[in-house]
mmCIF file of C-alpha atoms in Angstrom:
data_model
loop_
_atom_site.group_PDB
_atom_site.id
_atom_site.type_symbol
_atom_site.label_atom_id
_atom_site.label_comp_id
_atom_site.label_asym_id
_atom_site.label_seq_id
_atom_site.Cartn_x
_atom_site.Cartn_y
_atom_site.Cartn_z
ATOM 1 C CA MET A 284 11.133 -5.680 15.009
ATOM 2 C CA VAL A 285 7.402 -4.632 14.404
ATOM 3 C CA LYS A 286 6.827 -2.339 17.218
ATOM 4 C CA TYR A 287 3.717 -1.048 18.433
ATOM 5 C CA THR A 288 1.303 0.731 16.755
ATOM 6 C CA LYS A 289 1.265 4.389 18.032
ATOM 7 C CA PHE A 290 -2.424 5.482 19.027
ATOM 8 C CA CYS A 291 -2.630 8.772 17.115
ATOM 9 C CA THR A 292 -2.200 12.409 18.736
ATOM 10 C CA THR A 293 -6.120 12.394 18.759
ATOM 11 C CA PHE A 294 -6.358 9.808 21.240
ATOM 12 C CA LEU A 295 -3.830 9.667 23.047
ATOM 13 C CA PRO A 296 -4.795 13.097 25.074
ATOM 14 C CA ARG A 297 -8.107 11.342 25.901
ATOM 15 C CA LEU A 298 -7.081 8.057 26.738
ATOM 16 C CA PHE A 299 -4.430 9.916 29.280
ATOM 17 C CA LEU A 300 -7.239 12.481 30.698
ATOM 18 C CA PHE A 301 -8.485 9.044 31.851
ATOM 19 C CA ALA A 302 -5.785 6.643 32.290
ATOM 20 C CA ALA A 303 -3.959 9.333 34.516
ATOM 21 C CA ILE A 304 -3.458 8.301 38.776
ATOM 22 C CA PRO A 305 -4.847 11.650 40.075
ATOM 23 C CA LEU A 306 -2.014 13.766 42.408
ATOM 24 C CA ALA A 307 -3.402 13.486 45.557
ATOM 25 C CA ALA A 308 -2.265 16.671 48.092
ATOM 26 C CA GLN A 309 0.374 15.056 49.804
ATOM 27 C CA ASN A 310 1.051 18.376 51.390
ATOM 28 C CA ASN A 311 0.157 22.150 51.464
ATOM 29 C CA ASP A 312 3.026 23.934 49.890
ATOM 30 C CA ASP A 313 0.915 26.658 47.754
ATOM 31 C CA ALA A 314 2.745 25.983 44.894
ATOM 32 C CA ILE A 315 2.945 22.682 44.169
ATOM 33 C CA GLN A 316 -1.556 22.838 44.290
ATOM 34 C CA LEU A 317 -0.308 25.558 41.826
ATOM 35 C CA HIS A 318 1.258 23.376 39.104
ATOM 36 C CA ARG A 319 -1.169 20.786 40.228
ATOM 37 C CA ASN A 320 -3.866 23.126 39.170
ATOM 38 C CA ALA A 321 -2.009 23.965 35.951
ATOM 39 C CA ALA A 322 -1.878 20.542 34.898
ATOM 40 C CA THR A 323 -4.877 19.959 35.400
ATOM 41 C CA SER A 324 -6.081 22.618 32.817
ATOM 42 C CA ALA A 325 -4.438 21.964 30.579
ATOM 43 C CA LEU A 326 -5.012 18.075 30.647
ATOM 44 C CA LYS A 327 -8.561 19.259 29.328
ATOM 45 C CA ALA A 328 -6.265 21.006 26.783
ATOM 46 C CA ASN A 329 -4.970 18.907 25.072
ATOM 47 C CA ASP A 330 -1.918 20.390 25.899
ATOM 48 C CA LEU A 331 0.251 18.269 27.056
ATOM 49 C CA SER A 332 3.340 19.833 26.563
ATOM 50 C CA ARG A 333 2.128 22.986 29.558
ATOM 51 C CA ALA A 334 1.301 19.082 31.516
ATOM 52 C CA GLU A 335 4.434 18.001 30.899
ATOM 53 C CA ARG A 336 6.319 21.698 32.332
ATOM 54 C CA GLU A 337 3.690 21.940 35.275
ATOM 55 C CA TYR A 338 5.000 18.034 36.666
ATOM 56 C CA LEU A 339 8.713 19.421 35.979
ATOM 57 C CA ALA A 340 7.490 21.890 37.969
ATOM 58 C CA ILE A 341 6.408 19.821 41.255
ATOM 59 C CA LEU A 342 9.221 17.036 40.928
ATOM 60 C CA SER A 343 11.484 20.239 41.127
ATOM 61 C CA ILE A 344 9.869 21.040 44.403
ATOM 62 C CA ASP A 345 8.888 17.270 45.855
ATOM 63 C CA PRO A 346 11.522 15.045 43.764
ATOM 64 C CA LYS A 347 10.166 12.091 45.764
ATOM 65 C CA ASN A 348 6.524 12.843 45.002
ATOM 66 C CA VAL A 349 5.046 9.850 43.339
ATOM 67 C CA GLU A 350 1.462 10.602 41.785
ATOM 68 C CA ALA A 351 3.712 13.588 40.081
ATOM 69 C CA SER A 352 6.224 11.476 38.407
ATOM 70 C CA SER A 353 3.816 8.344 36.961
ATOM 71 C CA ALA A 354 1.754 10.899 35.456
ATOM 72 C CA LEU A 355 3.857 12.877 33.935
ATOM 73 C CA GLY A 356 4.981 9.604 32.773
ATOM 74 C CA VAL A 357 1.404 9.253 31.077
ATOM 75 C CA ALA A 358 1.871 11.958 30.062
ATOM 76 C CA LEU A 359 5.146 11.631 28.135
ATOM 77 C CA TYR A 360 3.242 7.563 26.895
ATOM 78 C CA ALA A 361 0.425 10.621 25.425
ATOM 79 C CA SER A 362 3.085 12.345 23.817
ATOM 80 C CA GLY A 363 4.868 9.495 22.382
ATOM 81 C CA ASN A 364 8.621 10.881 24.341
ATOM 82 C CA LEU A 365 8.584 6.981 24.636
ATOM 83 C CA ARG A 366 12.306 6.515 26.448
ATOM 84 C CA GLU A 367 11.233 9.552 28.519
ATOM 85 C CA ALA A 368 8.394 8.439 29.301
ATOM 86 C CA SER A 369 10.063 5.198 30.371
ATOM 87 C CA ALA A 370 12.337 6.749 32.596
ATOM 88 C CA ALA A 371 9.256 8.239 34.988
ATOM 89 C CA LEU A 372 7.357 6.155 34.725
ATOM 90 C CA GLN A 373 10.593 3.706 35.920
ATOM 91 C CA ASN A 374 10.958 6.450 38.793
ATOM 92 C CA ALA A 375 7.393 6.428 39.582
ATOM 93 C CA LEU A 376 7.535 2.481 40.197
ATOM 94 C CA GLY A 377 10.184 3.090 41.938
ATOM 95 C CA LEU A 378 8.837 5.339 44.542
ATOM 96 C CA ASP A 379 5.465 2.672 44.814
ATOM 97 C CA PRO A 380 6.282 -0.268 43.727
ATOM 98 C CA SER A 381 2.471 -1.198 44.411
ATOM 99 C CA GLN A 382 0.929 1.134 41.796
ATOM 100 C CA PRO A 383 -0.644 -1.325 38.814
ATOM 101 C CA ARG A 384 -1.685 1.302 37.049
ATOM 102 C CA ILE A 385 2.257 3.123 37.145
ATOM 103 C CA GLN A 386 3.001 -0.690 36.002
ATOM 104 C CA LEU A 387 1.136 -0.984 32.854
ATOM 105 C CA PHE A 388 2.411 2.401 31.622
ATOM 106 C CA LEU A 389 5.364 1.238 31.278
ATOM 107 C CA ALA A 390 4.537 -2.104 30.340
ATOM 108 C CA LEU A 391 3.185 -0.315 26.932
ATOM 109 C CA THR A 392 5.664 2.822 27.030
ATOM 110 C CA GLN A 393 8.783 -0.570 27.015
ATOM 111 C CA ALA A 394 6.511 -2.747 24.836
ATOM 112 C CA GLU A 395 6.460 0.227 21.619
ATOM 113 C CA LEU A 396 10.475 0.487 22.621
ATOM 114 C CA GLY A 397 10.480 -2.696 21.263
ATOM 115 C CA GLN A 398 10.689 -4.733 24.787
ATOM 116 C CA CYS A 399 9.075 -6.554 25.107
ATOM 117 C CA VAL A 400 10.045 -9.705 26.630
ATOM 118 C CA GLN A 401 10.028 -7.039 30.103
ATOM 119 C CA ALA A 402 6.129 -5.586 29.375
ATOM 120 C CA LEU A 403 4.499 -8.577 28.601
ATOM 121 C CA PRO A 404 4.661 -10.238 32.068
ATOM 122 C CA ALA A 405 2.734 -6.953 33.487
ATOM 123 C CA LEU A 406 1.043 -6.145 29.830
ATOM 124 C CA GLU A 407 -0.725 -10.350 30.445
ATOM 125 C CA LEU A 408 -1.690 -9.416 34.165
ATOM 126 C CA GLN A 409 -3.460 -6.026 32.912
ATOM 127 C CA TRP A 410 -5.268 -8.273 30.132
ATOM 128 C CA LYS A 411 -7.177 -10.411 32.592
ATOM 129 C CA ASP A 412 -7.215 -8.720 35.913
ATOM 130 C CA GLN A 413 -7.343 -4.940 34.411
ATOM 131 C CA PRO A 414 -10.788 -3.975 35.540
ATOM 132 C CA ASP A 415 -11.580 -0.513 33.330
ATOM 133 C CA LEU A 416 -12.202 -2.320 29.769
ATOM 134 C CA ARG A 417 -10.085 0.833 27.746
ATOM 135 C CA LEU A 418 -6.718 0.043 29.815
ATOM 136 C CA ARG A 419 -6.982 -3.113 28.977
ATOM 137 C CA ARG A 420 -8.158 -3.024 25.622
ATOM 138 C CA LEU A 421 -4.642 -1.887 25.626
ATOM 139 C CA ALA A 422 -2.992 -4.254 27.400
ATOM 140 C CA GLY A 423 -4.172 -6.613 25.524
ATOM 141 C CA LEU A 424 -3.758 -5.187 22.355
ATOM 142 C CA SER A 425 0.431 -4.384 23.123
ATOM 143 C CA ALA A 426 0.439 -7.960 24.710
ATOM 144 C CA LEU A 427 -0.562 -9.350 21.020
ATOM 145 C CA ASP A 428 1.907 -7.177 19.492
ATOM 146 C CA CYS A 429 4.497 -8.612 21.622
ATOM 147 C CA GLU A 430 3.603 -12.183 20.934
ATOM 148 C CA LEU A 431 3.301 -11.480 17.015
ATOM 149 C CA ALA A 432 6.759 -9.708 16.801
ATOM 150 C CA ALA A 433 8.264 -12.054 19.228
ATOM 151 C CA GLY A 434 6.370 -15.396 16.604
ATOM 152 C CA HIS A 435 3.759 -16.688 18.541
ATOM 153 C CA LEU A 436 1.333 -17.603 16.372
ATOM 154 C CA THR A 437 -0.313 -19.812 18.962
ATOM 155 C CA THR A 438 -0.180 -17.400 21.556
ATOM 156 C CA ALA A 439 -1.106 -14.848 20.166
ATOM 157 C CA LEU A 440 -4.841 -16.129 18.781
ATOM 158 C CA GLN A 441 -5.202 -17.821 22.128
ATOM 159 C CA LEU A 442 -5.200 -13.687 23.423
ATOM 160 C CA ALA A 443 -7.242 -12.771 19.758
ATOM 161 C CA GLU A 444 -9.841 -14.412 20.004
ATOM 162 C CA PRO A 445 -11.604 -12.860 23.754
ATOM 163 C CA LEU A 446 -10.181 -9.658 22.300
ATOM 164 C CA LYS A 447 -12.338 -9.516 19.736
ATOM 165 C CA ALA A 448 -15.157 -11.566 21.424
ATOM 166 C CA GLN A 449 -14.466 -7.910 24.992
ATOM 167 C CA TYR A 450 -14.483 -5.951 21.719
ATOM 168 C CA PRO A 451 -16.680 -7.329 18.936
ATOM 169 C CA GLY A 452 -16.313 -4.023 15.798
ATOM 170 C CA ASP A 453 -13.237 -1.744 17.164
ATOM 171 C CA PRO A 454 -11.177 -1.381 13.661
ATOM 172 C CA ASP A 455 -7.735 -1.701 16.330
ATOM 173 C CA VAL A 456 -8.491 -5.958 17.001
ATOM 174 C CA LEU A 457 -9.454 -6.858 13.686
ATOM 175 C CA TYR A 458 -6.557 -4.986 11.764
ATOM 176 C CA LYS A 459 -4.575 -6.865 13.676
ATOM 177 C CA LEU A 460 -6.385 -10.139 13.252
ATOM 178 C CA ALA A 461 -6.247 -9.741 9.623
ATOM 179 C CA GLY A 462 -2.215 -10.300 9.708
ATOM 180 C CA LEU A 463 -2.718 -13.042 11.938
ATOM 181 C CA TYR A 464 -5.134 -15.299 9.733
ATOM 182 C CA SER A 465 -4.785 -14.736 5.727
ATOM 183 C CA ARG A 466 -7.098 -17.068 6.484
ATOM 184 C CA LEU A 467 -9.979 -14.556 7.407
ATOM 185 C CA TRP A 468 -8.958 -11.660 5.534
ATOM 186 C CA ASN A 469 -11.574 -11.582 3.991
ATOM 187 C CA LYS A 470 -14.241 -12.130 7.049
ATOM 188 C CA ALA A 471 -11.612 -9.340 8.968
ATOM 189 C CA ALA A 472 -12.181 -6.808 6.747
ATOM 190 C CA GLY A 473 -14.611 -6.980 5.088
ATOM 191 C CA GLU A 474 -16.781 -6.553 9.251
ATOM 192 C CA LEU A 475 -13.881 -3.907 9.392
ATOM 193 C CA ILE A 476 -15.767 -1.730 6.754
ATOM 194 C CA GLN A 477 -19.197 -2.310 6.561
ATOM 195 C CA LYS A 478 -18.472 -0.910 10.823
ATOM 196 C CA HIS A 479 -16.366 1.018 10.575
ATOM 197 C CA PRO A 480 -16.836 2.328 6.646
ATOM 198 C CA GLU A 481 -15.448 5.777 8.062
ATOM 199 C CA SER A 482 -12.291 4.544 9.996
ATOM 200 C CA TYR A 483 -8.313 5.161 8.352
ATOM 201 C CA ARG A 484 -7.384 1.631 9.314
ATOM 202 C CA VAL A 485 -10.288 0.531 5.354
ATOM 203 C CA HIS A 486 -8.063 2.732 3.534
ATOM 204 C CA GLN A 487 -4.998 1.340 5.676
ATOM 205 C CA LEU A 488 -6.197 -1.670 4.399
ATOM 206 C CA ALA A 489 -6.929 -1.717 0.601
ATOM 207 C CA GLY A 490 -3.449 -0.051 0.284
ATOM 208 C CA GLU A 491 -2.024 -2.728 1.446
ATOM 209 C CA VAL A 492 -4.189 -5.600 -0.508
ATOM 210 C CA TYR A 493 -3.404 -3.214 -3.624
ATOM 211 C CA GLU A 494 0.406 -3.232 -2.881
ATOM 212 C CA ALA A 495 0.342 -7.434 -2.264
ATOM 213 C CA GLN A 496 -0.995 -6.606 -6.061
ATOM 214 C CA GLY A 497 1.671 -4.658 -7.356
ATOM 215 C CA LYS A 498 -0.709 -1.772 -7.975
ATOM 216 C CA GLY A 499 1.427 0.650 -6.296
ATOM 217 C CA ASP A 500 -0.076 3.787 -7.907
ATOM 218 C CA GLN A 501 -3.318 2.488 -5.963
ATOM 219 C CA ALA A 502 -2.038 1.649 -2.817
ATOM 220 C CA ILE A 503 -0.617 5.151 -3.129
ATOM 221 C CA ARG A 504 -4.066 6.612 -3.731
ATOM 222 C CA GLU A 505 -5.386 4.207 -0.561
ATOM 223 C CA TYR A 506 -2.655 5.079 2.106
ATOM 224 C CA THR A 507 -2.877 8.805 1.194
ATOM 225 C CA LEU A 508 -7.512 8.379 1.595
ATOM 226 C CA ALA A 509 -5.535 7.097 4.730
ATOM 227 C CA LEU A 510 -3.323 9.417 5.868
ATOM 228 C CA LYS A 511 -6.323 12.910 5.336
ATOM 229 C CA GLU A 512 -8.142 10.561 7.934
ATOM 230 C CA ASN A 513 -5.586 9.939 10.147
ATOM 231 C CA GLU A 514 -1.798 12.273 9.212
ATOM 232 C CA ARG A 515 -0.071 10.309 12.626
ATOM 233 C CA ALA A 516 -0.916 7.140 11.313
ATOM 234 C CA ALA A 517 2.197 5.205 12.151
ATOM 235 C CA GLY A 518 3.912 3.061 8.587
ATOM 236 C CA ILE A 519 1.934 4.916 6.010
ATOM 237 C CA HIS A 520 4.823 6.907 5.636
ATOM 238 C CA LEU A 521 7.281 4.035 5.369
ATOM 239 C CA ARG A 522 4.773 2.166 2.266
ATOM 240 C CA ILE A 523 4.642 4.832 0.692
ATOM 241 C CA GLY A 524 8.148 5.149 0.001
ATOM 242 C CA GLN A 525 9.013 2.226 -0.028
ATOM 243 C CA ILE A 526 6.092 1.787 -2.829
ATOM 244 C CA LEU A 527 7.963 5.004 -4.765
ATOM 245 C CA VAL A 528 11.797 2.858 -4.534
ATOM 246 C CA GLN A 529 10.594 0.383 -5.798
ATOM 247 C CA LEU A 530 8.399 2.576 -9.948
ATOM 248 C CA ALA A 531 12.924 3.868 -10.043
ATOM 249 C CA ALA A 532 10.513 6.963 -10.971
ATOM 250 C CA PRO A 533 13.532 9.848 -12.423
ATOM 251 C CA ASP A 534 12.656 11.510 -8.945
ATOM 252 C CA SER A 535 11.202 8.646 -7.098
ATOM 253 C CA GLU A 536 14.177 8.869 -4.346
ATOM 254 C CA THR A 537 13.481 12.152 -4.052
ATOM 255 C CA LYS A 538 9.952 11.240 -3.018
ATOM 256 C CA ALA A 539 10.411 7.979 -1.106
ATOM 257 C CA LEU A 540 12.807 10.591 1.286
ATOM 258 C CA ALA A 541 10.566 12.777 2.032
ATOM 259 C CA GLU A 542 7.871 10.288 2.742
ATOM 260 C CA PHE A 543 10.793 8.139 5.125
ATOM 261 C CA GLN A 544 11.889 11.059 6.717
ATOM 262 C CA ARG A 545 8.103 11.958 7.472
ATOM 263 C CA GLU A 546 7.325 9.028 8.679
ATOM 264 C CA LEU A 547 10.020 9.411 11.409
ATOM 265 C CA ALA A 548 8.862 12.828 12.090
ATOM 266 C CA ILE A 549 5.601 10.201 13.788
ATOM 267 C CA ASP A 550 7.716 7.263 14.906
ATOM 268 C CA PRO A 551 11.500 8.288 15.770
ATOM 269 C CA GLU A 552 11.296 4.968 17.246
ATOM 270 C CA SER A 553 10.889 3.249 13.406
ATOM 271 C CA ALA A 554 14.650 0.921 12.892
ATOM 272 C CA ALA A 555 12.362 0.737 9.238
ATOM 273 C CA ALA A 556 12.476 3.847 9.299
ATOM 274 C CA GLU A 557 16.477 4.883 9.832
ATOM 275 C CA TYR A 558 17.532 1.943 7.383
ATOM 276 C CA ALA A 559 15.093 2.974 4.667
ATOM 277 C CA VAL A 560 16.443 6.446 4.740
ATOM 278 C CA GLY A 561 20.131 5.280 5.662
ATOM 279 C CA GLU A 562 19.788 2.678 1.963
ATOM 280 C CA LEU A 563 18.755 6.325 0.737
ATOM 281 C CA PHE A 564 21.836 7.638 0.923
ATOM 282 C CA ARG A 565 24.192 4.561 0.534
ATOM 283 C CA ARG A 566 22.652 4.434 -2.844
ATOM 284 C CA ARG A 567 23.563 8.104 -3.731
ATOM 285 C CA GLN A 568 27.312 7.109 -2.313
ATOM 286 C CA ASP A 569 26.711 9.775 1.362
ATOM 287 C CA PHE A 570 28.466 7.305 3.322
ATOM 288 C CA PRO A 571 28.503 9.811 7.111
ATOM 289 C CA GLN A 572 24.573 9.771 6.276
ATOM 290 C CA ALA A 573 24.153 6.328 5.308
ATOM 291 C CA ALA A 574 26.175 5.813 8.830
ATOM 292 C CA GLN A 575 24.181 7.537 11.298
ATOM 293 C CA HIS A 576 20.963 6.057 9.733
ATOM 294 C CA LEU A 577 21.843 3.024 9.664
ATOM 295 C CA GLN A 578 23.716 2.835 12.611
ATOM 296 C CA ARG A 579 20.019 4.414 14.456
ATOM 297 C CA ALA A 580 18.354 1.773 12.323
ATOM 298 C CA VAL A 581 20.339 -1.428 14.479
ATOM 299 C CA ALA A 582 20.665 0.739 17.687
ATOM 300 C CA LEU A 583 16.848 0.465 17.466
ATOM 301 C CA ASP A 584 15.940 -3.151 15.966
ATOM 302 C CA SER A 585 19.099 -4.693 16.415
ATOM 303 C CA SER A 586 17.738 -8.230 14.435
ATOM 304 C CA LEU A 587 17.553 -5.493 11.509
ATOM 305 C CA ALA A 588 19.738 -8.355 9.360
ATOM 306 C CA GLU A 589 19.003 -5.947 6.058
ATOM 307 C CA ALA A 590 20.765 -2.458 7.594
ATOM 308 C CA HIS A 591 23.955 -5.153 8.790
ATOM 309 C CA ILE A 592 24.000 -5.218 5.331
ATOM 310 C CA ALA A 593 23.464 -2.248 4.449
ATOM 311 C CA LEU A 594 26.420 -1.371 6.679
ATOM 312 C CA ALA A 595 28.087 -4.194 5.171
ATOM 313 C CA GLN A 596 27.683 -3.131 1.677
ATOM 314 C CA MET A 597 29.204 0.907 2.340
ATOM 315 C CA PHE A 598 31.929 -0.727 3.670
ATOM 316 C CA MET A 599 33.497 -1.631 0.926
ATOM 317 C CA ALA A 600 32.344 0.790 -1.246
ATOM 318 C CA GLN A 601 34.624 2.406 1.789
ATOM 319 C CA HIS A 602 37.445 -0.058 1.156
ATOM 320 C CA ASP A 603 37.134 -1.052 4.589
ATOM 321 C CA PRO A 604 36.173 -5.001 3.915
ATOM 322 C CA HIS A 605 37.103 -5.769 7.894
ATOM 323 C CA GLN A 606 34.234 -4.094 9.059
ATOM 324 C CA SER A 607 32.049 -5.139 6.419
ATOM 325 C CA SER A 608 32.591 -8.515 7.085
ATOM 326 C CA HIS A 609 31.824 -8.292 10.493
ATOM 327 C CA GLU A 610 28.739 -5.972 9.687
ATOM 328 C CA ALA A 611 27.807 -8.735 6.569
ATOM 329 C CA GLY A 612 28.782 -12.674 9.130
ATOM 330 C CA ILE A 613 26.246 -10.043 11.632
ATOM 331 C CA ALA A 614 23.588 -10.370 8.785
ATOM 332 C CA VAL A 615 23.212 -14.333 8.140
ATOM 333 C CA GLN A 616 24.048 -15.032 11.930
ATOM 334 C CA LEU A 617 20.723 -13.383 12.351
ATOM 335 C CA ASP A 618 19.042 -15.081 8.161
ATOM 336 C CA PRO A 619 20.877 -18.055 7.723
ATOM 337 C CA ARG A 620 18.810 -17.826 4.918
ATOM 338 C CA ASN A 621 19.298 -14.423 3.004
ATOM 339 C CA ALA A 622 20.966 -14.580 -0.204
ATOM 340 C CA LYS A 623 22.105 -11.317 0.150
ATOM 341 C CA ALA A 624 24.520 -11.193 3.544
ATOM 342 C CA HIS A 625 25.917 -15.039 2.126
ATOM 343 C CA TYR A 626 26.725 -12.340 -1.588
ATOM 344 C CA ALA A 627 27.600 -9.471 0.747
ATOM 345 C CA LEU A 628 30.546 -11.444 3.306
ATOM 346 C CA MET A 629 31.265 -12.943 -0.334
ATOM 347 C CA VAL A 630 32.516 -10.054 -1.162
ATOM 348 C CA ALA A 631 34.810 -8.704 1.904
ATOM 349 C CA TYR A 632 36.272 -11.748 2.580
ATOM 350 C CA ARG A 633 37.550 -11.739 -1.077
ATOM 351 C CA GLY A 634 38.578 -7.818 0.019
ATOM 352 C CA GLU A 635 40.596 -9.446 3.574
ATOM 353 C CA GLY A 636 42.091 -12.306 1.349
ATOM 354 C CA LYS A 637 40.578 -15.133 2.691
ATOM 355 C CA MET A 638 39.606 -17.544 -0.324
ATOM 356 C CA ASP A 639 38.839 -19.726 1.003
ATOM 357 C CA ASP A 640 36.563 -18.320 2.897
ATOM 358 C CA ALA A 641 35.026 -16.450 0.540
ATOM 359 C CA GLY A 642 34.135 -19.290 -1.746
ATOM 360 C CA LYS A 643 32.185 -21.099 0.821
ATOM 361 C CA GLU A 644 30.217 -18.367 0.453
ATOM 362 C CA LEU A 645 28.701 -18.040 -2.753
ATOM 363 C CA ALA A 646 28.289 -22.053 -2.934
ATOM 364 C CA LEU A 647 25.163 -20.551 -0.734
ATOM 365 C CA PHE A 648 24.789 -17.419 -1.569
ATOM 366 C CA GLN A 649 24.658 -19.997 -5.424
ATOM 367 C CA GLN A 650 21.966 -21.846 -3.518
ATOM 368 C CA LEU A 651 19.612 -20.179 -1.952
ATOM 369 C CA GLN A 652 19.397 -18.362 -5.680
ATOM 370 C CA GLN A 653 18.578 -21.504 -6.988
ATOM 371 C CA GLU A 654 16.409 -22.304 -4.351
ATOM 372 C CA HIS A 655 14.540 -18.849 -4.795
ATOM 373 C CA ASP A 656 14.247 -19.712 -8.432
ATOM 374 C CA THR A 657 13.038 -22.980 -7.878
ATOM 375 C CA ASN A 658 10.922 -22.360 -5.299
ATOM 376 C CA PHE A 659 9.326 -19.202 -7.313
ATOM 377 C CA ASP A 660 9.041 -21.801 -11.007
ATOM 378 C CA ASN A 661 6.700 -24.144 -8.406
ATOM 379 C CA LYS A 662 4.414 -21.313 -7.323
ATOM 380 C CA LEU A 663 3.731 -19.997 -10.937
ATOM 381 C CA ASN A 664 3.707 -23.499 -11.619
ATOM 382 C CA ILE A 665 1.078 -23.786 -9.489
ATOM 383 C CA LEU A 666 -0.928 -20.914 -10.349
ATOM 384 C CA LEU A 667 -1.386 -21.539 -14.125
ATOM 385 C CA THR A 668 -1.903 -25.075 -14.715
ATOM 386 C CA GLY A 669 -2.327 -26.385 -10.873
ATOM 387 C CA LYS A 670 0.035 -28.577 -10.422
ATOM 388 C CA ALA A 671 3.140 -28.712 -9.092
ATOM 389 C CA GLY A 672 6.322 -29.252 -10.668
ATOM 390 C CA MET A 673 7.896 -32.902 -10.535
ATOM 391 C CA GLY A 674 10.088 -33.553 -7.041
ATOM 392 C CA GLN A 675 9.176 -30.234 -5.699
ATOM 393 C CA THR A 676 6.710 -29.359 -3.087
ATOM 394 C CA SER A 677 4.226 -26.264 -3.085
ATOM 395 C CA ASN A 678 5.968 -24.991 0.996
#
């Protein structure tokens, strides 16, 4: 699951200041008023942790205070504590289901947690009807990410074009469009560079171009520049770590592990980063650490086939073919054309003594490998000669 890109911490406190639901006075209790005033002061100082404590203090006095519960939820969302934010916002919505702004922030939180099925109806409604343009932008971006994650490209297009029309030159919107349409890559990237030369997205985009070209050192340099502009940008440490693993220098895995751990410090809900850490520990045969991270990866995103493959490989290394075949079987179901998944299942079946099943998986693995090699050779031939091979297509 491609999760919703988190907003940088320098933006979130400002978001909260205009988006938080005002605490209407419910009674004349001096203690509640004192905590309310303290929360307001904390928000003005961008101290979200202190604001959260003040809202919790109000709720300890008045557990049914819907304004405090909703404000706590927004503060938790702004500070990146998504699961706690979801709980607080659901509690607020239970106290008062009529509040559209509570519904919006609950949907934004659910989307970042990967719960797009629950989030999309509210996001689409907010994108359509939300009068506050800043909140409407958040709803539109979040809904777009959910549609992209589900592979609904036509629906994403129908959302992306009016999103760009309403927020021309917005670096985040332009970044999403560049990812959605390869044919608009140059145009969108050019507009991004022209209108926002100071944005960390410019360096991130350049890093992705270099990465796609196999220029790892240049990509890392651009990603590092992006992090200088926005040290809390999600996904960049993950990309740097992946490049380091591919470079295979003597200390590259140690450096990559540090990058993946930095990614988790920014985004604790990153299944990809958890998988990357677990895979490195698996390679080192540190199976307790590998299991911890790989199992968390699949808990965060059960559709992550590569994490299930890594678990299957880990269990085989521990001489547990039954658990290995279970994980490899899940990977095959998730990604039937993944050659690595079929190979892992073949090895597990052999360990269980299921030789007929192992033979079938070996045949599937060899077929997929041959198709991959044929497609690669054909695409290379097209690049070199402009012509497809005999009886082959360029798809």
